[in-house]
Tab-separated table of C-alpha atoms in Angstrom:
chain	number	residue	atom	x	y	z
V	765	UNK	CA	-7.401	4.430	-12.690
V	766	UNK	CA	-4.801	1.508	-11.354
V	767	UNK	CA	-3.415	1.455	-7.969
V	768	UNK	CA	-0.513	-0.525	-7.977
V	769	UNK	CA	0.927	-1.972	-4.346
V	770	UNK	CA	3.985	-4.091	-4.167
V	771	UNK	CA	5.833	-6.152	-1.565
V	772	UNK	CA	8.527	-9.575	-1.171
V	773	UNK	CA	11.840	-7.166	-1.613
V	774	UNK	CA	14.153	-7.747	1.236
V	775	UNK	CA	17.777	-9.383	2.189
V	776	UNK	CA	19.002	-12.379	0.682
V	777	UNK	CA	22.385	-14.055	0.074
V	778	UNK	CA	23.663	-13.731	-3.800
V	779	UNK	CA	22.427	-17.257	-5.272
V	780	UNK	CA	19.312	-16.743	-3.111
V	781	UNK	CA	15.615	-16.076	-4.452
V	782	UNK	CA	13.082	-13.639	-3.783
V	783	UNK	CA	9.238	-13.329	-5.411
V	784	UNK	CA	8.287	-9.730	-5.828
V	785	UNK	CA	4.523	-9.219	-5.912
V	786	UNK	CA	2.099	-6.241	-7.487
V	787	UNK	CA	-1.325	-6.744	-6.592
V	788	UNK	CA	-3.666	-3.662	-9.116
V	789	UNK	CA	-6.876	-2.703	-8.211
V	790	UNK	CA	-9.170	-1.631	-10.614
V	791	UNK	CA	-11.636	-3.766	-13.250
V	792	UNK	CA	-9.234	-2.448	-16.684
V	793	UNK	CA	-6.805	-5.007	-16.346
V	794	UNK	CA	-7.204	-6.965	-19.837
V	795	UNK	CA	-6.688	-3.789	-21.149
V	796	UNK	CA	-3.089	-3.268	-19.350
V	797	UNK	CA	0.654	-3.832	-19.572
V	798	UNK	CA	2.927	-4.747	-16.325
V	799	UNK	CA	6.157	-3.841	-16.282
V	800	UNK	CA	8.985	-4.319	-13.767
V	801	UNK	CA	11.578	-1.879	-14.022
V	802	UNK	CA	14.426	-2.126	-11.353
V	803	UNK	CA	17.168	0.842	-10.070
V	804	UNK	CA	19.859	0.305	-8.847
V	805	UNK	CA	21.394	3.131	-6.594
V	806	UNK	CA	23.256	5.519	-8.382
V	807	UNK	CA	21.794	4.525	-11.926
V	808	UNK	CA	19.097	4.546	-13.970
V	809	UNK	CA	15.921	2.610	-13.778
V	810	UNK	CA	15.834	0.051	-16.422
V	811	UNK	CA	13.538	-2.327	-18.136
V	812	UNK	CA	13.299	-5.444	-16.072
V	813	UNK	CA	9.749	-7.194	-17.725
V	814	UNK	CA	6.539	-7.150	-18.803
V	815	UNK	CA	3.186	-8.768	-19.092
V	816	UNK	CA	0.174	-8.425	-20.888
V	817	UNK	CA	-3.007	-9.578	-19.261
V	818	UNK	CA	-4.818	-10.164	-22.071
V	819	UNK	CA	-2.247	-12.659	-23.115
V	820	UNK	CA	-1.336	-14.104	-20.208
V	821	UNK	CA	2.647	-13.733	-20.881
V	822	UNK	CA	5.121	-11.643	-21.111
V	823	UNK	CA	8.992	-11.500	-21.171
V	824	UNK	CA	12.198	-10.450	-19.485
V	825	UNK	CA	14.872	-8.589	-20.679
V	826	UNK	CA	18.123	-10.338	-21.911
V	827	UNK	CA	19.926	-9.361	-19.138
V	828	UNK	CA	17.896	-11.499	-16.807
V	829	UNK	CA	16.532	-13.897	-18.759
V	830	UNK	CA	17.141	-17.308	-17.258
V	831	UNK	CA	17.435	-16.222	-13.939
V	832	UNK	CA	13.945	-13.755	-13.605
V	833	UNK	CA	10.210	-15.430	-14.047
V	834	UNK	CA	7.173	-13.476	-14.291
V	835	UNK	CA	3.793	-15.503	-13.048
V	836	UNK	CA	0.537	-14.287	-12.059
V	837	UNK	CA	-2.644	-14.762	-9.797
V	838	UNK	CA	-5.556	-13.499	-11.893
V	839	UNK	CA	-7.782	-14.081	-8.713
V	840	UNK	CA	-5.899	-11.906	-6.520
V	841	UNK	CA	-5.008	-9.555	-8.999
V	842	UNK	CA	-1.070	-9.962	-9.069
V	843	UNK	CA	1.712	-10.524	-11.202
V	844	UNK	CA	4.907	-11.776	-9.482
V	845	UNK	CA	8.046	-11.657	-10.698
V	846	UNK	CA	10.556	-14.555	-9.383
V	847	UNK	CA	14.117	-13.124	-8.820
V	848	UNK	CA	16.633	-16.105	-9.016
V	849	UNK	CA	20.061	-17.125	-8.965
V	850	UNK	CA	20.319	-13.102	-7.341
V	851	UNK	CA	23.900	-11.247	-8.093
V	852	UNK	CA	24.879	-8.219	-6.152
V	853	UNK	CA	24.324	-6.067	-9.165
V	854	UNK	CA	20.734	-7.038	-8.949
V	855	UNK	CA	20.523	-5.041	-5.603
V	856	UNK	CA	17.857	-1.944	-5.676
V	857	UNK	CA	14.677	-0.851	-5.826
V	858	UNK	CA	12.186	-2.762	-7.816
V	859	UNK	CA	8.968	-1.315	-9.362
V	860	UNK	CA	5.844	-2.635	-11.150
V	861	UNK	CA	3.571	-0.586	-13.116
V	862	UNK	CA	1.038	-0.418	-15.657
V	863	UNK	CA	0.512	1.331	-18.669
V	864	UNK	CA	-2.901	1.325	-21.179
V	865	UNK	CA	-2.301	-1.168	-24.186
V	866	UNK	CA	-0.826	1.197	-27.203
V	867	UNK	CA	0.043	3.955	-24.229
V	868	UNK	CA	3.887	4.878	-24.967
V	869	UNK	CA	4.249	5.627	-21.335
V	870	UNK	CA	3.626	3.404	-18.274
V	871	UNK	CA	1.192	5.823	-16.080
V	872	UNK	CA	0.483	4.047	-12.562
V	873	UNK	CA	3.055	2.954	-10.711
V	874	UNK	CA	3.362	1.158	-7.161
V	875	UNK	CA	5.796	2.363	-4.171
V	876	UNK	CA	8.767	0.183	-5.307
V	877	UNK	CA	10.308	-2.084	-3.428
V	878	UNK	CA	14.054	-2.961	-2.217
V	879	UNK	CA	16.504	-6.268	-2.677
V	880	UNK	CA	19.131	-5.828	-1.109
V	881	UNK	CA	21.808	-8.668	-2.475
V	882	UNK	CA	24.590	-9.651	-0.035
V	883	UNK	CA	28.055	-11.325	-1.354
């Protein structure tokens, strides 16, 4: 199994930057799929990014693209995703999590993690 434990949400001023961070345990992880997913309150979670391991790279989804950059540490186990150029409407909770290469669903997923956004 994956355990997945994030951290780096917190306050910043719109225009501002945060780095969110999801450090995996486990020894399966060329065999995984990160995604970032974020919910605003009220809403629905949504498709923020993913990455594969085994290729190194990923993307971001159209709406953020420009302004979101995924990275990673493969020594520390942890894909980051850099939140730029931050908009009100980028405020909630952020999660990572991972899901088996071919799996349809993402099963592990970490605690989430807030941005709050200020204007």
């Amino acid at each position: 199994q994956v355990q997945l434990v994030q951290s780096g949400g917190g306050l910043v001023q719109a225009g501002g930057s945060l780095r969110l961070s999801c450090t995996a345990s486990g020894r399966t992880f060329s065999m995984l799929d990160m995604g970032w997913f974020h919910q605003a309150p009220g809403k629905e979670r949504e498709f923020v990014a993913t990455f594969r391991w085994s290729a190194g790279s990923g993307y971001v989804a159209d709406s953020v693209k420009g302004r979101f950059t995924l990275s990673r540490d493969s020594g520390k186990n942890t894909v980051y995703l850099q939140l730029n150029s931050l908009k009100p409407e980028d405020a909630g909770v952020y999660y990572c999590a991972a899901r088996i290469v071919g799996a349809h669903e993402y099963d592990y997923w970490g605690q989430g993690t807030q941005v709050s956004v200020s204007s």
